[in-house]
Structures are given as structure tokens and as C-alpha cells.
mmCIF file of C-alpha atoms in Angstrom:
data_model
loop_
_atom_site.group_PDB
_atom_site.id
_atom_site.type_symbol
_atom_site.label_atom_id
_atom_site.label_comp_id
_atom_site.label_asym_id
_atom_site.label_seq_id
_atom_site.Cartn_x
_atom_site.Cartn_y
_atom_site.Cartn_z
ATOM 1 C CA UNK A 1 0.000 0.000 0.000
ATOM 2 C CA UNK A 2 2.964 2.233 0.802
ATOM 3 C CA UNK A 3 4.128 1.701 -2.563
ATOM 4 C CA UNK A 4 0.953 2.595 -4.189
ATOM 5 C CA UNK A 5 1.030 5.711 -2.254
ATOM 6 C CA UNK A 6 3.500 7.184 -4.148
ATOM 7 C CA UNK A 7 2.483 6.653 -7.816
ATOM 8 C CA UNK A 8 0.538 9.548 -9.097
ATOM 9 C CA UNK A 9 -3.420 9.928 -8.688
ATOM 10 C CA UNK A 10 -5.293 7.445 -11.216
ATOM 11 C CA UNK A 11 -8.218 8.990 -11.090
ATOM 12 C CA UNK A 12 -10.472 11.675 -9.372
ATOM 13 C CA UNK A 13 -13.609 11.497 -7.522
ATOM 14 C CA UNK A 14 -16.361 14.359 -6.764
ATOM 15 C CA UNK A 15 -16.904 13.893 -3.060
ATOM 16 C CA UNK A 16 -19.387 16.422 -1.854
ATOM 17 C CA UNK A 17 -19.108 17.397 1.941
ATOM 18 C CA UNK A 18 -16.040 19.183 4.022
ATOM 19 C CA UNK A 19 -14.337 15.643 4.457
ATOM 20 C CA UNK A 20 -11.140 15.925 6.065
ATOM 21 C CA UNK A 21 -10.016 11.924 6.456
ATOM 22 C CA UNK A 22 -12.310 9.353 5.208
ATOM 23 C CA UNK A 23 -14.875 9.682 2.599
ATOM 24 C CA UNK A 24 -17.585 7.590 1.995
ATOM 25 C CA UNK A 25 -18.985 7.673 -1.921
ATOM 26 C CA UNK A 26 -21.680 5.903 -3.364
ATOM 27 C CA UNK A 27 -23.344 4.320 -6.265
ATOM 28 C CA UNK A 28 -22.146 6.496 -8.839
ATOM 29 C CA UNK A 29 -17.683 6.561 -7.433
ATOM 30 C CA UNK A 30 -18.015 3.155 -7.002
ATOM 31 C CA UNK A 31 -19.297 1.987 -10.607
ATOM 32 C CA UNK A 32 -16.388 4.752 -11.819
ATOM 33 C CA UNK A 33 -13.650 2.581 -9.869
ATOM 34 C CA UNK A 34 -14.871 -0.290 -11.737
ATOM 35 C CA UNK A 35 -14.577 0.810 -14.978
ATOM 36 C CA UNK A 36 -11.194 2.606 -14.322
ATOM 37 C CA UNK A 37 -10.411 -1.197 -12.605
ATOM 38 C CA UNK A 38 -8.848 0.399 -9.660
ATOM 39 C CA UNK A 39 -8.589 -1.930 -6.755
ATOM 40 C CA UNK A 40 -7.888 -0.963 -2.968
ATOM 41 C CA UNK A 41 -4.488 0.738 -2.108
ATOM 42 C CA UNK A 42 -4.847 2.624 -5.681
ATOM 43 C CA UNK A 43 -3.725 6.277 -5.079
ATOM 44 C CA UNK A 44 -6.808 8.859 -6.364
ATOM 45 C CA UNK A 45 -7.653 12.514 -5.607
ATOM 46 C CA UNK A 46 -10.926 13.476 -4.319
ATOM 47 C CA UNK A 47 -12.404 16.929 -5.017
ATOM 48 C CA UNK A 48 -16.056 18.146 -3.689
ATOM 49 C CA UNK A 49 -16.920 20.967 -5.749
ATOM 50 C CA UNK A 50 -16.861 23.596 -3.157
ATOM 51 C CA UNK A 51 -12.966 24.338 -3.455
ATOM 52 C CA UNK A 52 -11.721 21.472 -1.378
ATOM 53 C CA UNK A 53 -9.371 19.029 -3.040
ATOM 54 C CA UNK A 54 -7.147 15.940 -1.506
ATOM 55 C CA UNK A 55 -4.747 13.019 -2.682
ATOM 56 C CA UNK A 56 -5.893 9.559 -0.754
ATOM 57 C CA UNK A 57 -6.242 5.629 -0.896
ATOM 58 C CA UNK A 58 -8.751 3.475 -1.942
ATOM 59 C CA UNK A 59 -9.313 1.550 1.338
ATOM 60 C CA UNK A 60 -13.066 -0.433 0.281
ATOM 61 C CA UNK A 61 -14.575 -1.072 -3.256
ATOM 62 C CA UNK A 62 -18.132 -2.663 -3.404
ATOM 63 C CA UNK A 63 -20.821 -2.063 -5.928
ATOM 64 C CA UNK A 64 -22.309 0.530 -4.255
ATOM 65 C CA UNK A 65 -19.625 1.743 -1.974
ATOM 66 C CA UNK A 66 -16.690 3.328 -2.723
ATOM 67 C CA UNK A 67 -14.308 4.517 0.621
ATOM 68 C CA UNK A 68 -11.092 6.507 0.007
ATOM 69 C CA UNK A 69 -9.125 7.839 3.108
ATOM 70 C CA UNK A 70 -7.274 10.878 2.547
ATOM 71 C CA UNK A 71 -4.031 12.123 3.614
ATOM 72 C CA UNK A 72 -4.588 14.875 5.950
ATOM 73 C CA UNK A 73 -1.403 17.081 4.474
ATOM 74 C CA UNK A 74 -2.702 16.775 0.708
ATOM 75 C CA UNK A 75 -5.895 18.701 1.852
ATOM 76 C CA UNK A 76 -5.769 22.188 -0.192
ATOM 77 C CA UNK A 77 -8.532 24.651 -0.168
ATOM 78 C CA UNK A 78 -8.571 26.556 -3.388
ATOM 79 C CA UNK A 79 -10.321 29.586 -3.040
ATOM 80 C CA UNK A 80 -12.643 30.584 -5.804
ATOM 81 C CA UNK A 81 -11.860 31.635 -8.996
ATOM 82 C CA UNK A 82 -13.027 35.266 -10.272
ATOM 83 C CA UNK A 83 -16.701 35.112 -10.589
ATOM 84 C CA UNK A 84 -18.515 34.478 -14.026
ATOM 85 C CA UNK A 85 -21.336 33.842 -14.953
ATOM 86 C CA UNK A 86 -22.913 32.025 -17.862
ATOM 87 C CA UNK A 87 -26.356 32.773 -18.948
ATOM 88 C CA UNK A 88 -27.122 29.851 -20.968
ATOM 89 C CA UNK A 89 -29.918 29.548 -23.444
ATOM 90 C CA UNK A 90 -32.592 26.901 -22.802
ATOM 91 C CA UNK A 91 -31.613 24.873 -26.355
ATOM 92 C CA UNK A 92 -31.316 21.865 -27.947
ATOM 93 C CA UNK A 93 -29.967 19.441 -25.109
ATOM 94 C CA UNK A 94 -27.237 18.217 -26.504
ATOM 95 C CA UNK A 95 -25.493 21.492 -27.409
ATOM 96 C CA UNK A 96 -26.680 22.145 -23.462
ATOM 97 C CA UNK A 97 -25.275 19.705 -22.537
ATOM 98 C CA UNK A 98 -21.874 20.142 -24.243
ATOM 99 C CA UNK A 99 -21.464 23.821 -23.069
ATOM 100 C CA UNK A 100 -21.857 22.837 -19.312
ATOM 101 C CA UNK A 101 -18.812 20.424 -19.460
ATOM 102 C CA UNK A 102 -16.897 23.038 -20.811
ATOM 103 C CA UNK A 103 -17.907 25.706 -18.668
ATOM 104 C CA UNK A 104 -17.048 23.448 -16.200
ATOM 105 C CA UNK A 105 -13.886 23.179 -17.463
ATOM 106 C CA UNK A 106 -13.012 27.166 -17.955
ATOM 107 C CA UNK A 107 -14.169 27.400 -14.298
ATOM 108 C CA UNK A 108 -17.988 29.296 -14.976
ATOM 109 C CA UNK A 109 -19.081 30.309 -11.423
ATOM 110 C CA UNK A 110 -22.822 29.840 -12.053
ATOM 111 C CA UNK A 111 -24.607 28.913 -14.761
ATOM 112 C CA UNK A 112 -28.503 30.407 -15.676
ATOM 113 C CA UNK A 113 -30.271 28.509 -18.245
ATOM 114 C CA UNK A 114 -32.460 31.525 -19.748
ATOM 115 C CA UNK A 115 -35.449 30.910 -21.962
ATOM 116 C CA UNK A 116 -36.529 33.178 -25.163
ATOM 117 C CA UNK A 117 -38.871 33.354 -27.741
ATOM 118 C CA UNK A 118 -36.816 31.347 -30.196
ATOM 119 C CA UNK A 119 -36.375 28.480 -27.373
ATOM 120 C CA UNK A 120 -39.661 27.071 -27.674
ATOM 121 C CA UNK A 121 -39.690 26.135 -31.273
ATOM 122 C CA UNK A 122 -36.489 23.726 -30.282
ATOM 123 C CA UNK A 123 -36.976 19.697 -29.388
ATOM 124 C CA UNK A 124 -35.753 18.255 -27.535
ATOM 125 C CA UNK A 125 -34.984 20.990 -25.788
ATOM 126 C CA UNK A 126 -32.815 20.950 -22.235
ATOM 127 C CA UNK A 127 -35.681 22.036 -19.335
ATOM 128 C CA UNK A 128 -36.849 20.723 -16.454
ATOM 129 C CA UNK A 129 -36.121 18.894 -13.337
ATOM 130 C CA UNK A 130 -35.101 16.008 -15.110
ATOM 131 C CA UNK A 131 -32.724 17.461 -17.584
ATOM 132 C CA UNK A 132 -31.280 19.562 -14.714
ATOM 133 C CA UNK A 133 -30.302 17.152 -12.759
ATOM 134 C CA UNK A 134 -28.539 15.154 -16.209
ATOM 135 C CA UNK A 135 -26.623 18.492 -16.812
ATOM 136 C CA UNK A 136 -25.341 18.360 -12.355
ATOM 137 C CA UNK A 137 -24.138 14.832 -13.673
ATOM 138 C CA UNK A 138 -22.786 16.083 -16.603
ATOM 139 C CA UNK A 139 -20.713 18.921 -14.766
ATOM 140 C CA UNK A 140 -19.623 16.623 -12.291
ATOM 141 C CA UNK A 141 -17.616 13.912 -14.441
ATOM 142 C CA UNK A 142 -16.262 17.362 -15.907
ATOM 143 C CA UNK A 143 -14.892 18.668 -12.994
ATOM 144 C CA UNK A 144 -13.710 15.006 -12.079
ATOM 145 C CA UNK A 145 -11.753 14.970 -15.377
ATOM 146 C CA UNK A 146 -9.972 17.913 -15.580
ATOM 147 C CA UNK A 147 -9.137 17.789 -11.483
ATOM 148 C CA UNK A 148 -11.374 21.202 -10.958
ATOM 149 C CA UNK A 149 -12.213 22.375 -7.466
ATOM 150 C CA UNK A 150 -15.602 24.263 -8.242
ATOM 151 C CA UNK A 151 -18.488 23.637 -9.735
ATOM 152 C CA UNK A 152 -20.440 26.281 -11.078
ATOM 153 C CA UNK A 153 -23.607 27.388 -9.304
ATOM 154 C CA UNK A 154 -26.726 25.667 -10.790
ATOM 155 C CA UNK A 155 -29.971 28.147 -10.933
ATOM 156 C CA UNK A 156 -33.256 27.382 -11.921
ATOM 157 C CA UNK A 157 -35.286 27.954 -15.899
ATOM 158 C CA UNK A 158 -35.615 31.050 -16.000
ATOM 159 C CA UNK A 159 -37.899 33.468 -18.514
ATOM 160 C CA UNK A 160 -35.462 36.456 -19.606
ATOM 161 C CA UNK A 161 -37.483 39.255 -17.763
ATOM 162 C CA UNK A 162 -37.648 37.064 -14.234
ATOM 163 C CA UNK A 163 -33.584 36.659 -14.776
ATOM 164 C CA UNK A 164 -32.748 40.681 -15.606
ATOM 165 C CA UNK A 165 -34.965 41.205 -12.801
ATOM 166 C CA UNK A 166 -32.801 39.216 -10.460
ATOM 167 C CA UNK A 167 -29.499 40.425 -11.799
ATOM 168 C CA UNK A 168 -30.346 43.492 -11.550
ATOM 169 C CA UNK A 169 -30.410 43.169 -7.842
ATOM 170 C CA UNK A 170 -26.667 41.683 -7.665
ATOM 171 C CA UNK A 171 -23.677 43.214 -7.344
ATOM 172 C CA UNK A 172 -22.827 45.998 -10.369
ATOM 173 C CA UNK A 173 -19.819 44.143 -12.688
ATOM 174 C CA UNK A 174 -19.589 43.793 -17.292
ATOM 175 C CA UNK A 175 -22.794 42.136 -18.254
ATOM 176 C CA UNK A 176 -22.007 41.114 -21.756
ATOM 177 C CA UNK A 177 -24.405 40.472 -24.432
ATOM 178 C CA UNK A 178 -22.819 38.089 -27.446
ATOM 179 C CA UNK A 179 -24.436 39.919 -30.493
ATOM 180 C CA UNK A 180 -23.410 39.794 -34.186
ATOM 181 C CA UNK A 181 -23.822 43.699 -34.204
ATOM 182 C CA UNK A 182 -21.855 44.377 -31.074
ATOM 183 C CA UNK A 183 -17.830 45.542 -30.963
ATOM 184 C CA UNK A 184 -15.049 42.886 -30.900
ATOM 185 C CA UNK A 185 -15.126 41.287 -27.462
ATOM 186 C CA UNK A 186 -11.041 41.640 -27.939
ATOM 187 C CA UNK A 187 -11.727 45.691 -27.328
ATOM 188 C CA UNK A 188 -13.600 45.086 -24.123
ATOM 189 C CA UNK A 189 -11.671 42.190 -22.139
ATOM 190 C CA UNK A 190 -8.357 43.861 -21.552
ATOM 191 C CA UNK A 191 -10.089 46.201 -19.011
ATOM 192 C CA UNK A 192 -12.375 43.218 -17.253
ATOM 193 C CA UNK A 193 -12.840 42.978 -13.725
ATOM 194 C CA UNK A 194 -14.636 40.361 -12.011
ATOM 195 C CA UNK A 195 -17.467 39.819 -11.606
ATOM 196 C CA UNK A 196 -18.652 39.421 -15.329
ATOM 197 C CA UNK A 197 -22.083 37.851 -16.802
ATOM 198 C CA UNK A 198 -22.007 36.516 -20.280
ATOM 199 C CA UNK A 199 -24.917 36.056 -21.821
ATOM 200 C CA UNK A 200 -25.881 33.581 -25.194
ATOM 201 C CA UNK A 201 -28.764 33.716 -27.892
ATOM 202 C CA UNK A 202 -31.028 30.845 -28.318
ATOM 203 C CA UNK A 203 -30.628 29.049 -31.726
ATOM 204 C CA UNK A 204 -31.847 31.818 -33.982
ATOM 205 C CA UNK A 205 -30.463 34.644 -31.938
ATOM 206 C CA UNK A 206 -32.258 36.977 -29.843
ATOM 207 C CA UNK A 207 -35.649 39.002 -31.164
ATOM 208 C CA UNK A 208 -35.806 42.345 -31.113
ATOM 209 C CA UNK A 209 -37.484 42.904 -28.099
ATOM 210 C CA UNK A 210 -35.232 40.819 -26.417
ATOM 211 C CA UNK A 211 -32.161 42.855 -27.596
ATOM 212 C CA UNK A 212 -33.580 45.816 -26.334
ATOM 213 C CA UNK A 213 -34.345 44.368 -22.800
ATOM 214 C CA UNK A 214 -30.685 43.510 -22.344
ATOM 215 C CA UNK A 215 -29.445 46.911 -23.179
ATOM 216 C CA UNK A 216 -32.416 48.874 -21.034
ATOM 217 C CA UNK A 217 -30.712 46.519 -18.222
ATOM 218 C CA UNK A 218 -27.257 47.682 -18.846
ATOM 219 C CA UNK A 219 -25.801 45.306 -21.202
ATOM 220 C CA UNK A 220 -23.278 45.443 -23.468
ATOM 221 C CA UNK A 221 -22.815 43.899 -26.758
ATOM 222 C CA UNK A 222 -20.030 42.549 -27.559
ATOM 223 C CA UNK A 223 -18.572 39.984 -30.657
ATOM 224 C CA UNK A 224 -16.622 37.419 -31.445
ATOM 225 C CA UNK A 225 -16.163 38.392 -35.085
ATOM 226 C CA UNK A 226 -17.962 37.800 -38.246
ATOM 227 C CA UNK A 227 -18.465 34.170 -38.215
ATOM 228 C CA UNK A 228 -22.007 33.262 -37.151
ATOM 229 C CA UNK A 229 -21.341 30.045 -34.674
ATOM 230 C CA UNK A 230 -23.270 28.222 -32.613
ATOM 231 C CA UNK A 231 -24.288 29.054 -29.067
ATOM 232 C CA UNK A 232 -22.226 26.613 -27.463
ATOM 233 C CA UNK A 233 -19.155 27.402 -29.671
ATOM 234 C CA UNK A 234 -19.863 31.059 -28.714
ATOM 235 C CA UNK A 235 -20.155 30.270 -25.542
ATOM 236 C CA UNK A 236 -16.605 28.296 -24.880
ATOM 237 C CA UNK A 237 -14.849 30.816 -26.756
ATOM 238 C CA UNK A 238 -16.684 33.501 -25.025
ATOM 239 C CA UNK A 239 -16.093 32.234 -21.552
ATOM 240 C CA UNK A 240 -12.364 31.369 -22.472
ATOM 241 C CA UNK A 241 -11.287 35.235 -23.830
ATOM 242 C CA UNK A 242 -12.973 36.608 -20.322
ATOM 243 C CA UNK A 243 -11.491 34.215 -18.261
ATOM 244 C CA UNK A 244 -7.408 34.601 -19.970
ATOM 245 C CA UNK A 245 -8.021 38.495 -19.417
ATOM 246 C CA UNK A 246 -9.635 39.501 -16.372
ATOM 247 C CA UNK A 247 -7.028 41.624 -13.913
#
């Protein structure tokens, strides 16, 4: 076991909770061991979303237990990354899907799945309790792949006017709308400060009225050129320009 100890993590695990020695996972870590065919004494890293990461050992393995104790001195507590936010549209679920693991990834704070008139003419479309709890799952084995310590914040469907309602109550920070018409987004980030909202069209882009709601609230439009991309592809590079320059 002492041996296994020092060979690098082969895997990590979301463990929700503020462990601090032994942590008990379930159904979902314990069918993950088995297909990575790790066996007890294996060295993995644990991480529970909340900024709390640690190396440990595999001490148990059953089919719908999984029980790692950590090493006490590997504990870290990574504090928070820069806040932003991604207002996601409510869209085709796959596309949903695929933009969560990579906001995951380029360390979105929260996300807000946002509904507009062009939403409802998609299907399948990603709403509901059902889907929600698919895209948590989804985020998950994203932060357990790249070795992330947050996950973003999950908020409920929203319509557009409920969600510019609430925002308008948080904390002033760049509130960026991604719009064919706006000015290159490469002209706004080099002055960013955190805390930043992006915000993405539904397929079919915004309406009018929609557009217009964003700017009364104080949005800004911004682009990412003149290629006409998809919400999710907007939406990674979008997310990656803000995060590489804010100060």
C-alpha cells in the first residue's frame, strides 16, 4: 500500500461534503472505480466541488460503496476563482449539454439557463427537473476529469425578464451580451474585472425585443467576429477570452 502511495493519482472522484479523512462515496464513485479497474491501495484525488481538493487511498470497493481515506497534508482549499457567470440559453440538449462540461472546465461560477422566444420552437430541448439534474451529472464527471475544485452554481429555468430582474439586484460588474452587431469582445476584455455575466442567444439569436431588454438593463454587446457560430461554440470561446483576461 505504501508503494501505491506514491504513484501519481489514477483517477479523481467528486466527493461532496467538508471531508477531512475518510470519505464515503456511493453508487455512482463506485461503478467509476470499476470501470477505471482500480482496486484498494490505488492512489486517487478526491475533489467536492466547493474548493476542497485531496490526494488519498482506496481503502473499500463494493458495488455501491466506494471509501477513500485521505491524507490529511494533501488537503488544499482553493479559493474561488473570479466570478462568471454564464447565462445559458434553454436549447437543444445536446449542445446544453456540451457547453456545461466546458464551462465546467473554464471554471464558470454559475450557470442560468435563460429561456426566449426562439427556445420554444427547439426539441428536444434541455428544461426541467429532469434534464437539470442530467446536466449536475454532466458537470460533475467534468470537474472530475480535468481535477477542478468548483463547480459552477446551478440556478433554476428562467424566462429572460424574471432573470434581468434578479441580476439586476446583484452586485454591479460587465454584463455582456454576445451579439453579431456588437464591438469585438477583444476591445472590451483587456479592461475586465470580475465579476462578469455573459450572456448567449437561443438558436436563432435573440428578437428584437429581447435585444432591447438587455441593453435597457445595462448590457453590453459585444462579438466574437464575423463568423455566425453556434451558441455553445460562442459560448466556450466567449467564456475562455474573459477568463485569460480579467485583472
Amino acid at each position: 500500500m505504501v508503494e501505491r502511495e506514491n504513484h501519481a493519482p489514477l483517477g479523481t472522484f467528486y466527493a461532496p461534503g467538508a471531508w477531512t479523512g475518510r470519505a464515503e462515496l456511493g453508487d455512482d464513485a463506485a461503478h467509476h472505480a470499476r470501470v477505471k479497474r482500480l482496486v484498494v491501495g490505488d492512489a486517487v484525488r478526491l475533489t467536492n466541488g466547493e474548493g476542497r481538493r485531496a490526494r488519498g487511498l482506496i481503502t473499500f470497493i463494493a458495488k455501491h460503496q466506494l471509501v477513500v481515506d485521505t491524507d490529511p497534508a494533501s488537503i488544499e482549499d482553493v479559493v474561488a476563482p473570479p466570478r462568471v457567470d454564464l447565462w445559458a440559453p434553454i436549447g437543444d440538449r445536446d449542445r446544453m449539454l456540451m457547453l456545461a462540461e466546458k464551462a465546467v472546465e473554464l471554471g464558470a461560477t454559475a450557470w442560468q439557463p435563460v429561456a426566449y422566444v426562439r427556445s420554444r420552437s427547439v426539441s428536444p430541448r434541455g428544461e426541467g427537473a429532469g434534464f437539470r439534474e442530467k446536466l449536475r451529472l454532466r458537470m460533475i464527471s467534468a470537474l472530475e476529469q480535468c481535477g477542478g475544485a468548483w463547480l459552477p452554481e446551478m440556478r433554476p429555468d428562467s424566462e429572460l425578464d424574471a432573470a434581468l430582474v434578479a441580476d439586476a439586484a446583484l452586485p454591479d460588474g460587465a454584463r455582456l451580451l454576445l451579439d453579431a452587431e456588437g464591438g469585438r469582445i477583444a476591445a472590451v476584455t483587456p479592461a475586465l474585472d470580475a465579476p462578469v455575466r455573459i450572456a448567449l442567444g437561443p438558436e436563432g439569436g435573440l428578437d428584437d425585443v429581447e435585444r432591447a431588454r438587455f441593453i435597457q438593463g445595462g448590457w453590453r454587446t459585444v462579438s466574437l467576429g464575423g463568423n455566425i457560430l453556434r451558441f455553445e461554440t460562442a459560448g466556450v470561446a466567449a467564456l475562455a477570452i474573459v477568463r485569460s483576461h480579467l485583472r
